[in-house]
Coordinates of C-alpha atoms and ligand atoms in Angstrom, one line a residue:
Chain B
M33 CA -8.4 39.5 11.2
T34 CA -6.1 41.8 9.3
A35 CA -4.3 40.9 6.2
E36 CA -1.2 40.4 8.2
E37 CA -2.9 38.1 10.7
I38 CA -4.4 36.1 7.8
R39 CA -1.0 35.7 6.4
E40 CA 0.3 34.4 9.7
E41 CA -2.7 32.0 9.9
V42 CA -2.1 30.6 6.4
L43 CA 1.6 30.2 7.2
D44 CA 0.6 28.2 10.3
I45 CA -1.7 26.0 8.2
L46 CA 1.1 25.4 5.6
E47 CA 3.5 24.5 8.4
N48 CA 1.0 22.0 9.6
I49 CA 0.4 20.5 6.2
A50 CA 4.1 20.4 5.2
P51 CA 5.9 20.0 8.6
D52 CA 9.3 19.2 7.0
E53 CA 9.2 22.4 4.9
D54 CA 11.2 25.6 5.6
L55 CA 8.7 28.5 5.1
T56 CA 10.9 31.4 6.3
N57 CA 11.9 32.4 2.7
M58 CA 8.5 32.1 1.2
D59 CA 7.9 34.3 -1.8
D60 CA 4.3 35.5 -1.5
S61 CA 3.8 36.0 -5.2
V62 CA 4.9 32.6 -6.3
N63 CA 2.5 29.7 -6.5
F64 CA 2.4 27.3 -3.6
R65 CA 2.4 24.5 -6.0
E66 CA 5.8 25.4 -7.4
Q67 CA 7.3 26.6 -4.2
L68 CA 6.3 23.9 -1.9
E69 CA 5.3 21.3 -4.5
L70 CA 1.8 21.1 -3.0
D71 CA -0.6 18.8 -4.8
S72 CA -4.4 18.7 -5.0
M73 CA -4.6 16.8 -1.7
D74 CA -2.7 19.5 0.0
F75 CA -5.0 22.2 -1.4
L76 CA -7.9 20.3 0.0
D77 CA -6.1 20.4 3.3
I78 CA -5.8 24.2 3.2
V79 CA -9.6 24.4 2.6
M80 CA -10.3 21.9 5.3
E81 CA -8.1 23.6 7.9
L82 CA -9.8 26.9 7.2
R83 CA -13.1 25.2 7.8
K84 CA -11.9 23.5 10.9
R85 CA -10.4 26.7 12.4
H86 CA -13.0 29.3 11.3
R87 CA -16.0 27.5 10.2
I88 CA -15.8 29.0 6.7
Q89 CA -16.9 27.1 3.6
I90 CA -14.9 27.7 0.4
P91 CA -16.7 26.5 -2.7
E92 CA -14.7 24.3 -5.0
D93 CA -14.9 26.9 -7.8
D94 CA -12.9 29.3 -5.5
Y95 CA -10.0 27.0 -4.9
L96 CA -8.1 28.8 -7.7
N97 CA -7.8 31.8 -5.4
L98 CA -5.6 29.8 -3.0
A99 CA -2.8 29.6 -5.6
S100 CA -0.2 31.8 -3.8
M101 CA 0.1 33.6 -0.5
D102 CA -0.8 36.9 -2.1
S103 CA -3.9 35.6 -3.8
T104 CA -5.0 33.7 -0.7
V105 CA -4.7 36.7 1.6
T106 CA -6.6 38.8 -0.9
Y107 CA -9.3 36.2 -1.2
L108 CA -9.7 35.6 2.5
T109 CA -9.5 39.2 3.7
P110 CA -13.2 40.1 3.2
I111 CA -14.3 36.6 4.4
L112 CA -12.3 36.7 7.6
K113 CA -12.5 40.4 8.4
D114 CA -15.0 40.0 11.2
V115 CA -13.3 36.9 12.6
E116 CA -11.2 37.2 15.7
K117 CA -7.7 35.8 15.5
A118 CA -7.7 32.6 17.5
K119 CA -5.1 32.2 20.2
Chain I
M278 CA -25.0 8.6 14.6
Y279 CA -21.6 8.4 13.0
D280 CA -20.5 10.7 10.2
T281 CA -18.6 7.8 8.7
I282 CA -18.5 4.1 9.5
I283 CA -15.4 2.4 8.2
I284 CA -15.3 -1.4 7.6
G285 CA -11.9 -2.9 8.3
A286 CA -8.9 -1.8 10.4
G287 CA -6.3 -2.6 7.8
M288 CA -3.9 0.0 6.3
S289 CA -6.6 1.6 4.2
G290 CA -9.3 1.8 6.8
L291 CA -7.0 3.2 9.5
A292 CA -5.6 5.8 7.1
A293 CA -9.1 6.9 6.1
G294 CA -10.1 7.1 9.7
I295 CA -7.2 9.4 10.6
R296 CA -8.2 11.8 7.8
L297 CA -11.8 12.0 8.9
A298 CA -11.1 12.1 12.6
Y299 CA -8.6 14.9 12.1
Y300 CA -11.4 17.0 10.6
D301 CA -13.6 16.4 13.6
Q302 CA -15.9 13.7 12.1
R303 CA -17.5 11.2 14.4
V304 CA -15.9 8.1 12.9
C305 CA -15.8 4.4 13.9
I306 CA -13.7 1.7 12.4
L307 CA -15.2 -1.8 12.7
E308 CA -12.8 -4.8 12.5
R309 CA -14.0 -8.4 12.6
H310 CA -10.7 -9.8 13.7
T311 CA -9.3 -9.6 17.2
T312 CA -6.5 -7.4 16.1
I313 CA -5.7 -4.7 13.5
G314 CA -3.7 -4.9 10.3
G315 CA -5.7 -7.1 7.9
L316 CA -3.5 -8.4 5.1
N317 CA -0.4 -7.0 6.9
S318 CA -0.6 -7.7 10.6
F319 CA 1.8 -9.1 13.1
Y320 CA 1.8 -11.8 15.8
R321 CA 3.9 -13.6 18.3
L322 CA 4.5 -17.3 18.2
R323 CA 6.7 -19.4 20.6
G324 CA 8.4 -16.3 21.8
R325 CA 9.2 -14.7 18.5
D326 CA 7.8 -11.7 16.7
Y327 CA 6.5 -12.2 13.2
D328 CA 5.1 -9.9 10.5
V329 CA 2.3 -11.4 8.5
G330 CA 3.3 -10.0 5.1
L331 CA 5.9 -7.3 5.2
H332 CA 8.9 -7.9 3.1
A333 CA 9.5 -4.3 2.3
L334 CA 7.7 -1.0 1.9
T335 CA 7.7 0.1 -1.7
N336 CA 8.0 3.8 -2.7
F337 CA 10.9 4.4 -0.4
T338 CA 12.2 8.0 -0.8
P339 CA 14.7 9.6 1.6
K340 CA 13.8 12.2 4.2
G341 CA 13.2 15.6 2.6
T342 CA 11.8 14.3 -0.7
K343 CA 8.7 16.3 -1.5
K344 CA 7.3 14.3 -4.3
G345 CA 6.0 10.8 -4.6
P346 CA 3.5 8.6 -2.6
L347 CA 5.5 8.3 0.6
A348 CA 5.9 12.1 1.0
R349 CA 2.3 12.6 0.1
L350 CA 1.1 10.0 2.6
L351 CA 3.2 11.4 5.5
R352 CA 1.9 14.9 4.8
Q353 CA -1.7 13.8 4.6
L354 CA -1.5 11.8 7.8
K355 CA 0.7 14.4 9.5
I356 CA 3.3 11.9 10.4
P357 CA 6.9 13.1 10.5
W358 CA 9.3 11.1 8.3
D359 CA 11.3 10.2 11.4
E360 CA 8.4 8.5 13.2
L361 CA 8.3 5.6 10.7
Q362 CA 12.1 5.1 10.9
I363 CA 12.2 3.4 7.5
S364 CA 15.7 2.2 6.5
P365 CA 16.6 1.6 2.9
Q366 CA 17.4 -1.9 1.4
L367 CA 20.9 -3.0 1.1
G368 CA 20.2 -4.2 -2.5
S369 CA 18.0 -6.8 -4.2
E370 CA 18.2 -9.0 -7.3
V371 CA 16.2 -10.7 -10.0
V372 CA 17.7 -14.1 -10.8
F373 CA 16.9 -16.3 -13.8
P374 CA 19.0 -19.1 -15.1
G375 CA 22.4 -17.7 -16.0
V376 CA 21.5 -14.1 -15.4
R377 CA 21.5 -12.0 -12.2
L378 CA 20.3 -8.4 -12.3
R379 CA 21.0 -6.5 -9.1
F380 CA 19.1 -3.3 -8.2
D381 CA 18.8 -0.9 -5.3
N382 CA 17.2 2.4 -4.6
D383 CA 19.3 4.1 -7.2
I384 CA 18.1 3.2 -10.7
D385 CA 21.7 3.5 -12.0
L386 CA 22.6 0.2 -10.6
L387 CA 19.9 -1.6 -12.5
R388 CA 20.8 0.4 -15.6
S389 CA 24.4 -0.7 -15.4
E390 CA 23.5 -4.3 -14.7
I391 CA 21.3 -4.3 -17.8
A392 CA 24.1 -2.6 -19.8
S393 CA 26.5 -5.4 -18.9
E394 CA 24.1 -8.4 -19.2
F395 CA 22.1 -7.1 -22.2
P396 CA 24.3 -4.5 -23.9
E397 CA 22.0 -4.1 -26.9
Q398 CA 19.1 -3.3 -24.6
A399 CA 20.7 -0.5 -22.6
E400 CA 19.3 2.3 -24.7
N401 CA 15.9 0.6 -25.0
F402 CA 15.7 0.4 -21.2
D403 CA 16.4 4.2 -20.9
R404 CA 13.6 4.9 -23.3
L405 CA 11.3 2.6 -21.3
I406 CA 12.2 4.6 -18.2
E407 CA 11.3 7.8 -20.0
A408 CA 7.9 6.5 -21.0
I409 CA 7.2 5.4 -17.4
V410 CA 8.3 8.7 -15.9
E411 CA 5.9 10.4 -18.4
Y412 CA 3.0 8.2 -17.6
D413 CA 0.4 10.2 -15.8
D414 CA -1.4 8.1 -13.3
L415 CA -4.3 10.5 -13.1
D416 CA -5.0 10.0 -16.8
Q417 CA -6.7 6.7 -16.8
S418 CA -7.1 6.4 -20.6
H419 CA -4.0 4.3 -21.0
Q420 CA -4.6 2.5 -17.8
E421 CA -5.8 -0.7 -19.3
I422 CA -3.6 -1.4 -22.3
S423 CA -1.4 -4.5 -22.1
A424 CA 1.9 -3.8 -20.3
R425 CA 3.5 -6.8 -22.1
E426 CA 2.7 -5.2 -25.5
R427 CA 3.7 -1.8 -24.4
V428 CA 7.0 -2.9 -22.9
A429 CA 7.8 -5.1 -25.9
E430 CA 7.8 -1.9 -28.0
F431 CA 10.9 -0.9 -26.1
I432 CA 12.5 -4.1 -24.9
N433 CA 13.0 -6.8 -27.6
E434 CA 14.9 -9.3 -25.6
P435 CA 12.3 -11.7 -24.1
L436 CA 14.4 -12.8 -21.2
L437 CA 14.9 -9.2 -20.0
L438 CA 11.2 -8.5 -20.4
E439 CA 10.4 -11.5 -18.2
M440 CA 13.0 -10.4 -15.6
L441 CA 11.4 -7.0 -15.4
F442 CA 7.9 -8.3 -15.0
C443 CA 8.7 -10.9 -12.4
P444 CA 9.3 -8.5 -9.4
L445 CA 6.5 -6.1 -10.4
M446 CA 4.0 -8.9 -10.7
F447 CA 5.0 -10.4 -7.4
Y448 CA 4.6 -7.1 -5.7
G449 CA 1.4 -5.9 -7.2
S450 CA -0.4 -7.6 -10.1
A451 CA -3.9 -8.8 -9.5
R452 CA -4.1 -9.9 -13.1
E453 CA -2.8 -13.2 -14.4
H454 CA -0.2 -13.3 -17.2
D455 CA -0.1 -9.6 -17.8
M456 CA -0.5 -6.2 -16.1
D457 CA -2.2 -3.1 -17.1
W458 CA 0.3 -0.5 -18.4
G459 CA -0.9 1.8 -15.7
Q460 CA -0.3 -0.6 -12.9
F461 CA 3.1 -1.6 -14.5
S462 CA 4.2 2.0 -14.5
I463 CA 3.1 2.6 -10.9
M464 CA 4.9 -0.6 -9.7
F465 CA 8.0 0.2 -11.8
R466 CA 8.2 3.6 -10.2
S467 CA 7.5 2.4 -6.7
I468 CA 10.1 -0.5 -6.8
F469 CA 12.8 0.6 -9.3
L470 CA 12.7 4.4 -9.4
E471 CA 11.8 5.0 -5.8
G472 CA 12.8 1.9 -3.9
L473 CA 12.4 -0.5 -1.0
G474 CA 12.7 0.1 2.7
R475 CA 11.6 -1.3 6.0
P476 CA 11.0 0.1 9.5
H477 CA 13.3 -1.7 11.9
A478 CA 10.4 -2.8 14.1
G479 CA 8.5 -4.1 11.1
V480 CA 4.8 -3.5 10.3
R481 CA 3.8 -3.3 14.0
L482 CA 5.5 0.1 14.1
I483 CA 3.4 1.4 11.2
L484 CA 0.2 0.0 12.6
K485 CA 0.7 1.2 16.1
Q486 CA 1.5 4.7 14.8
L487 CA -1.7 4.7 12.7
V488 CA -3.9 3.5 15.6
R489 CA -2.4 5.9 18.1
K490 CA -2.9 8.8 15.8
F491 CA -6.5 7.7 15.0
R492 CA -7.4 7.3 18.7
G493 CA -5.6 10.5 19.6
L494 CA -7.9 12.4 17.3
G495 CA -11.0 10.9 18.9
G496 CA -11.7 8.1 16.5
E497 CA -13.3 4.9 17.8
L498 CA -12.0 1.5 16.9
K499 CA -14.0 -1.6 17.7
L500 CA -12.3 -5.0 17.4
R501 CA -14.3 -8.3 17.2
A502 CA -16.9 -6.2 15.5
G503 CA -17.6 -7.9 12.2
V504 CA -20.2 -6.2 10.0
K505 CA -22.9 -8.7 9.0
K506 CA -25.0 -6.3 7.0
I507 CA -24.9 -2.9 5.4
V508 CA -28.4 -1.6 5.9
V509 CA -30.0 -0.1 2.9
E510 CA -33.2 2.0 3.0
N511 CA -34.6 4.0 0.0
G512 CA -31.6 3.5 -2.1
Q513 CA -29.0 4.5 0.5
T514 CA -27.2 3.0 3.4
T515 CA -28.2 4.1 6.9
G516 CA -25.7 2.1 8.8
V517 CA -24.6 -1.4 9.6
I518 CA -25.6 -4.4 11.6
L519 CA -22.8 -6.2 13.5
E520 CA -22.4 -10.0 13.9
N521 CA -23.6 -9.6 17.5
G522 CA -26.8 -8.0 16.2
E523 CA -26.0 -4.4 17.3
Y524 CA -27.1 -1.7 14.9
L525 CA -24.8 1.3 14.3
A526 CA -26.2 4.3 12.4
G527 CA -24.0 6.2 9.9
R528 CA -24.3 8.9 7.4
R529 CA -22.0 7.0 5.1
V530 CA -20.0 3.8 5.0
L531 CA -16.5 3.3 3.6
S532 CA -15.5 -0.3 3.2
S533 CA -12.1 -2.0 2.8
A534 CA -13.6 -5.5 2.9
G535 CA -13.2 -5.9 -0.8
W536 CA -15.6 -5.2 -3.7
H537 CA -17.5 -8.6 -3.8
E538 CA -17.3 -8.9 0.0
T539 CA -18.9 -5.4 0.4
M540 CA -21.6 -6.1 -2.2
R541 CA -22.5 -9.2 -0.4
L542 CA -23.0 -7.3 2.8
C543 CA -25.6 -5.0 1.2
D544 CA -29.0 -6.3 2.1
D545 CA -30.9 -4.6 -0.8
G546 CA -31.1 -7.7 -2.9
Q547 CA -29.4 -5.9 -5.8
P548 CA -27.5 -8.3 -8.0
V549 CA -23.8 -7.9 -7.5
T550 CA -22.1 -6.4 -10.6
P551 CA -20.5 -9.4 -12.3
R552 CA -16.8 -9.1 -12.1
S553 CA -14.2 -11.7 -11.6
S554 CA -12.7 -11.8 -8.2
G555 CA -9.0 -12.2 -7.7
R556 CA -7.4 -15.6 -7.6
L557 CA -3.8 -14.9 -7.1
T558 CA -2.6 -15.9 -3.7
F559 CA 0.5 -17.0 -1.8
C560 CA 2.0 -19.5 0.5
E561 CA 4.8 -18.0 2.6
T562 CA 7.4 -19.8 4.7
I563 CA 9.3 -18.1 7.5
A564 CA 12.5 -19.5 9.0
S565 CA 14.2 -18.1 12.1
L566 CA 17.9 -18.8 12.0
D567 CA 20.6 -19.0 14.6
I568 CA 22.8 -16.8 12.4
E569 CA 22.4 -13.6 10.3
P570 CA 22.0 -14.3 6.6
Q571 CA 25.0 -12.1 5.9
E572 CA 27.2 -14.4 7.8
L573 CA 26.1 -17.1 5.4
G574 CA 27.1 -14.9 2.5
H575 CA 23.6 -13.7 1.8
R576 CA 23.5 -9.9 1.5
S577 CA 20.5 -9.5 -0.8
T578 CA 17.4 -7.8 0.7
I579 CA 14.9 -9.4 -1.7
T580 CA 15.7 -12.1 -4.3
F581 CA 13.2 -12.7 -7.0
F582 CA 13.9 -16.0 -8.7
N583 CA 12.6 -18.0 -11.6
D584 CA 14.1 -21.3 -12.8
S585 CA 13.5 -21.0 -16.5
D586 CA 13.5 -18.2 -19.1
T587 CA 9.7 -17.8 -18.9
F588 CA 8.0 -16.4 -15.9
H589 CA 4.5 -17.8 -15.2
W590 CA 2.2 -15.5 -13.3
T591 CA -0.9 -17.6 -12.9
V592 CA -2.8 -19.7 -10.5
P593 CA -0.7 -22.9 -10.2
S594 CA -2.2 -26.4 -10.9
E595 CA 0.0 -27.7 -8.1
P596 CA -0.6 -26.6 -4.4
C597 CA 2.3 -24.2 -4.8
D598 CA 4.3 -23.0 -7.8
V599 CA 7.9 -23.5 -6.7
R600 CA 9.4 -22.6 -10.1
S601 CA 9.5 -19.0 -8.9
G602 CA 9.4 -17.1 -5.7
V603 CA 10.5 -14.2 -3.6
I604 CA 13.1 -14.6 -0.9
C605 CA 13.3 -11.8 1.7
S606 CA 15.6 -11.3 4.5
P607 CA 14.4 -8.6 6.9
N608 CA 18.0 -8.4 8.3
N609 CA 19.3 -7.0 5.1
F610 CA 18.3 -3.4 5.4
D611 CA 20.6 -0.5 6.2
Y612 CA 19.4 0.0 9.8
A613 CA 20.9 2.6 12.1
A614 CA 24.1 1.3 13.7
D615 CA 22.8 1.4 17.2
S616 CA 19.6 -0.5 16.5
E617 CA 18.8 -3.8 18.2
K618 CA 19.7 -6.9 16.3
I619 CA 16.9 -8.7 14.5
G620 CA 17.1 -12.5 14.7
G621 CA 18.2 -13.9 11.4
T622 CA 15.2 -14.5 9.2
M623 CA 14.5 -15.9 5.7
R624 CA 11.0 -15.6 4.2
I625 CA 9.9 -17.1 1.0
T626 CA 6.7 -16.3 -1.0
A627 CA 5.4 -18.6 -3.7
L628 CA 2.2 -18.6 -5.7
A629 CA -0.4 -21.0 -4.4
N630 CA -3.7 -22.6 -5.4
F631 CA -6.5 -21.6 -3.0
D632 CA -8.9 -24.4 -3.9
Y633 CA -6.4 -27.0 -3.1
W634 CA -5.6 -25.6 0.4
Q635 CA -9.2 -24.8 1.1
G636 CA -10.3 -28.4 0.4
L637 CA -8.1 -30.2 2.9
D638 CA -9.2 -31.6 6.2
E639 CA -7.3 -30.5 9.3
D640 CA -4.8 -33.3 9.5
T641 CA -3.9 -33.4 5.9
Y642 CA -3.6 -29.6 5.9
R643 CA -1.0 -29.8 8.7
L644 CA 0.9 -32.4 6.8
E645 CA 0.7 -30.6 3.5
K646 CA 2.1 -27.5 5.2
L647 CA 5.1 -29.4 6.3
R648 CA 5.6 -31.0 2.9
W649 CA 5.3 -27.8 1.0
Y650 CA 7.4 -25.9 3.4
D651 CA 10.2 -28.2 2.4
F652 CA 9.5 -28.0 -1.3
I653 CA 9.4 -24.2 -1.3
T654 CA 12.7 -24.0 0.7
E655 CA 14.4 -26.6 -1.4
S656 CA 13.5 -24.6 -4.5
A657 CA 14.7 -21.3 -3.0
V658 CA 18.1 -22.5 -1.9
R659 CA 19.0 -23.0 -5.5
F660 CA 19.3 -19.2 -5.6
V661 CA 20.6 -18.3 -2.1
P662 CA 22.9 -19.9 0.4
D663 CA 21.5 -23.1 1.9
Y664 CA 20.4 -22.1 5.4
R665 CA 18.5 -25.2 6.2
N666 CA 20.9 -26.5 8.9
R667 CA 20.7 -23.1 10.8
V668 CA 16.9 -23.1 11.4
L669 CA 15.7 -22.6 14.9
D670 CA 12.0 -22.3 14.3
T671 CA 9.6 -22.0 11.3
D672 CA 6.2 -20.9 10.5
M673 CA 4.1 -21.0 7.3
F674 CA 0.9 -19.6 6.1
T675 CA -1.3 -20.6 3.2
P676 CA -4.2 -19.0 1.3
T677 CA -6.7 -20.3 3.9
T678 CA -4.8 -18.4 6.6
I679 CA -5.3 -15.2 4.6
V680 CA -9.0 -15.8 4.3
R681 CA -9.3 -16.6 7.9
F682 CA -7.7 -13.3 9.0
T683 CA -8.9 -10.9 6.3
G684 CA -12.1 -12.3 4.8
H685 CA -10.8 -11.6 1.3
D686 CA -12.3 -14.2 -1.1
S687 CA -9.9 -16.8 -2.3
G688 CA -7.1 -15.2 -0.2
A689 CA -6.6 -12.8 -3.1
I690 CA -3.6 -10.7 -2.0
Y691 CA -4.0 -8.0 -4.6
G692 CA -7.8 -8.2 -4.9
A693 CA -9.8 -8.3 -8.0
P694 CA -8.1 -7.7 -11.4
E695 CA -10.6 -5.1 -12.3
K696 CA -10.4 -2.1 -9.9
Q697 CA -13.1 0.4 -8.8
L698 CA -10.9 3.4 -9.3
D699 CA -13.5 6.0 -8.3
G700 CA -14.5 4.0 -5.2
R701 CA -18.2 4.4 -5.9
T702 CA -20.8 1.7 -5.6
H703 CA -24.5 1.5 -6.6
L704 CA -25.4 3.4 -3.4
P705 CA -24.6 7.1 -3.2
N706 CA -23.2 7.0 0.3
L707 CA -21.3 3.6 0.3
F708 CA -17.7 3.7 -1.0
V709 CA -14.9 1.2 -1.2
C710 CA -11.2 1.7 -0.4
G711 CA -8.1 -0.5 -0.2
T712 CA -7.0 -3.3 -2.4
D713 CA -10.1 -3.4 -4.7
Q714 CA -10.2 0.3 -5.2
G715 CA -6.9 0.5 -7.0
F716 CA -3.7 0.8 -5.2
V717 CA -2.1 -2.3 -3.6
G718 CA 0.7 -2.9 -1.2
I719 CA 1.1 -1.1 2.1
I720 CA 1.8 2.4 0.8
G721 CA -0.8 1.9 -1.9
S722 CA -3.6 0.9 0.4
I723 CA -2.8 3.7 2.8
L724 CA -3.0 6.2 -0.1
S725 CA -6.2 4.6 -1.2
G726 CA -7.8 5.1 2.2
I727 CA -6.6 8.7 2.2
S728 CA -7.9 9.6 -1.3
M729 CA -11.3 7.9 -0.9
A730 CA -11.8 9.7 2.5
N731 CA -10.8 13.0 0.8
Q732 CA -13.0 12.5 -2.3
H733 CA -16.1 11.0 -0.8
C734 CA -16.2 11.7 2.9
L735 CA -14.8 15.1 3.5
R736 CA -16.1 17.5 0.9
D737 CA -19.8 17.5 1.5
Y738 CA -20.2 16.9 5.2
Ligands
FAD447 C1 1.7 -12.5 2.6 C2 1.6 -11.0 2.2 C3 2.7 -10.3 2.0 C4 2.7 -9.0 1.7 N1 3.8 -8.3 1.5 C5 3.8 -7.0 1.3 C6 5.0 -6.2 1.3 O1 6.1 -6.7 1.5 N2 4.9 -4.9 1.0 C7 3.7 -4.3 0.7 O2 3.7 -3.1 0.5 N3 2.6 -5.0 0.8 C8 2.6 -6.3 1.0 N4 1.4 -7.0 1.1 C9 0.2 -6.3 0.7 C10 -0.4 -5.5 1.8 O3 -0.4 -6.2 3.0 C11 -1.9 -5.2 1.4 O4 -1.9 -4.6 0.1 C12 -2.5 -4.2 2.3 O5 -2.3 -4.5 3.7 C13 -4.0 -4.1 2.0 O6 -4.7 -3.3 3.0 P1 -6.3 -3.1 2.8 O7 -6.6 -2.1 3.9 O8 -6.6 -2.8 1.4 O9 -7.0 -4.5 3.1 P2 -7.0 -5.4 4.4 O10 -5.7 -5.3 5.1 O11 -7.5 -6.7 4.0 O12 -8.1 -4.7 5.3 C14 -9.4 -5.1 5.3 C15 -9.9 -5.4 6.8 O13 -11.3 -5.5 6.8 C16 -11.6 -6.5 7.7 N5 -13.0 -6.9 7.4 C17 -13.3 -7.7 6.3 N6 -14.6 -7.9 6.3 C18 -15.1 -7.3 7.4 C19 -16.4 -7.2 8.0 N7 -17.5 -7.8 7.4 N8 -16.6 -6.6 9.2 C20 -15.5 -6.0 9.8 N9 -14.3 -6.1 9.3 C21 -14.1 -6.7 8.1 C22 -10.6 -7.5 7.6 O14 -10.5 -8.3 8.8 C23 -9.3 -6.6 7.4 O15 -8.7 -6.3 8.6 C24 1.4 -8.4 1.5 C25 0.3 -9.1 1.7 C26 0.3 -10.4 2.1 C27 -0.9 -11.2 2.4

């Protein structure tokens, strides 16, 4: 997947986690925690969704990388580069 | 082989099941009873629908709220706010001799009531609220200090202190006489700062949504499937044996049966960690009326009453303690204008003595129920309009009813006073959730199921 596809995928996951949230004006550089008021349970969900969708394991020490959209995409790009975008 | 076996199809077990099934685990919920719900189920009797427990959901926050337990729970279970159709209360009250404090889902009402009834306490109350807002429920170091001592640092009017404790204890204290500061803060937020609400269709709506969701995700639910034994081999559990002798293998077991109850199911001969079990339990009377309570002049959603200046939160020496109680009218919520009318209903909860009710033979039990139904109602109508000549039908349950349907020792509504906050047991793959893990009430036990599933059953599989 390309960085742009990964971004789409993460948006889709966030939509799934916070269905009542409007994500159209998301600022990619701002922490999810502040922007969407996600808590630790929600972060676990991002990790679990990635595992469910792409069979990737993210070690607990790496959760920090999922702080904002920018950092998440940067972190996932090498990991998902050989993965086909699901449709 | 199941990834996770869950004991109990109450709120916590169902919520845990949804989390695990959503992430593709093979999960099975085993329920001893013929129906789901546990401590908060529903039934039909002589043509009328009844909820077992439900007075109100605590932690009510309006649609769109991002923070707080209700928002968190809906997100975790992927249930849209609209699906639960929770309507806010009209307004409740705490009534002691000579003083009535009204409150609703906006803390300013309680604030102004306190300012007019106890003017010199108004600022103290604001400072108490600040301390509660600041209390961090993840920091467990202040968890166990005495709430009475801590609250007395702010509020120096004993009557007001009793009036604040009364509703919070009724809705969530497993401990007699006092609460932990942590539990006090959690209950204060969930009742006074967030608020009370109810789905129009009652608890059945919540339970049906949970089950539909769980089954839709591929989860298995077995009713009439009591667990007789948790099988232990080489220091871990390998599965369970049902009352009918069937063996089910599981990689881990999550139990909502209660701490002691779960320990007793383990067949490893390990002595159960000594810990006092809960003793606080209720009788509840339910009256169906031929009129809506509001037509009798009763608009209060929940009325917490106490007939002296001191509130006693302890196991009564009498069969029921009629000095205090909780009167709930499910009609008095702000339901959508087009919703179907609910028959007029008044429910009263009073503390009860388990040993007394347990010890009765069948005939005496039936007679005592009738007698105490009358005593409890007689006590309550000192505080609300007398509805006794408008009654169409009645029902009542006692601590033994609770034991029969949920298996919780002594019918303890809020479980053991000492909680197992991390959900761990002496076995590495056996965990507890629900009432004895920490959070109580409907919203609390659902969150307990979610967080124990997240912490212990999702990460490493
Ligand atoms: C009268 C009453 C009024 C209440 N009112 C309110 C209210 O207004 N608002 C509110 O928020 N909360 C209320 N509550 C509290 C709320 O109902 C409980 O906190 C909540 O339902 C607890 O859920 P749980 O999952 O922890 O336990 P439970 O519901 O007890 O679930 C445990 C389940 O495990 C099953 N089980 C036990 N042993 C076994 C076994 N060996 N094998 C298989 N299954 C087993 C039981 O049958 C039960 O279904 C009330 C409770 C009562 C009793």
